[in-house]
XYZ file of C-alpha atoms in Angstrom:
67
model
C 43.089 -73.326 -72.688
C 45.852 -72.299 -70.252
C 45.083 -70.374 -67.095
C 46.224 -66.776 -66.767
C 48.944 -66.452 -64.172
C 47.919 -63.567 -61.888
C 50.439 -64.170 -59.117
C 52.619 -61.222 -60.144
C 49.813 -58.721 -60.647
C 49.745 -57.522 -57.068
C 53.413 -56.577 -56.912
C 53.224 -55.034 -60.387
C 50.278 -52.814 -59.484
C 51.736 -51.797 -56.128
C 55.129 -50.960 -57.584
C 53.490 -48.942 -60.377
C 51.480 -46.957 -57.852
C 54.535 -46.257 -55.729
C 56.491 -45.179 -58.790
C 53.706 -42.839 -59.898
C 53.452 -41.394 -56.407
C 57.200 -40.690 -56.296
C 57.167 -39.156 -59.765
C 54.266 -36.863 -58.894
C 55.944 -35.849 -55.646
C 59.120 -34.971 -57.513
C 57.192 -33.022 -60.098
C 55.264 -31.066 -57.487
C 58.330 -30.371 -55.358
C 60.138 -28.853 -58.334
C 57.450 -26.193 -58.718
C 58.102 -22.756 -57.299
C 55.330 -20.919 -55.537
C 55.242 -17.287 -54.448
C 56.124 -16.921 -50.786
C 53.700 -14.178 -49.826
C 51.114 -13.325 -52.441
C 49.639 -9.888 -52.042
C 45.881 -9.594 -52.460
C 44.591 -7.371 -55.195
C 42.069 -4.749 -54.278
C 39.063 -4.946 -56.491
C 37.056 -1.828 -57.124
C 33.421 -2.779 -57.345
C 31.022 -0.397 -58.971
C 27.672 0.238 -57.374
C 24.880 -0.640 -59.763
C 21.570 1.018 -59.071
C 18.750 -1.395 -59.536
C 15.112 -0.338 -59.790
C 14.097 -2.049 -56.564
C 16.776 -0.228 -54.564
C 15.349 3.192 -55.325
C 11.936 2.291 -53.919
C 11.007 1.191 -50.462
C 8.364 -1.415 -50.258
C 6.770 -2.757 -47.166
C 5.162 -6.145 -46.995
C 2.341 -6.368 -44.495
C 1.711 -9.620 -42.821
C -1.901 -10.365 -41.911
C -1.071 -10.372 -38.204
C 0.668 -7.011 -38.333
C -2.310 -5.155 -39.824
C -4.251 -2.959 -37.434
C -7.364 -4.413 -35.894
C -10.594 -3.346 -37.545
């Protein structure tokens, strides 16, 4: 059974990676992006939740008055 010649694999893989890198760079550089995007103002509505209408106080054992 003959041996697989792998001597050219390194240069093939490296050249493929370089080619892909160049192609992606060209593709990205052809895109147009907005120069100064303006932020949108979002109007958030206040939702009243049941726990906001009540005040609760949690007493720690050390903050209770001495008996």
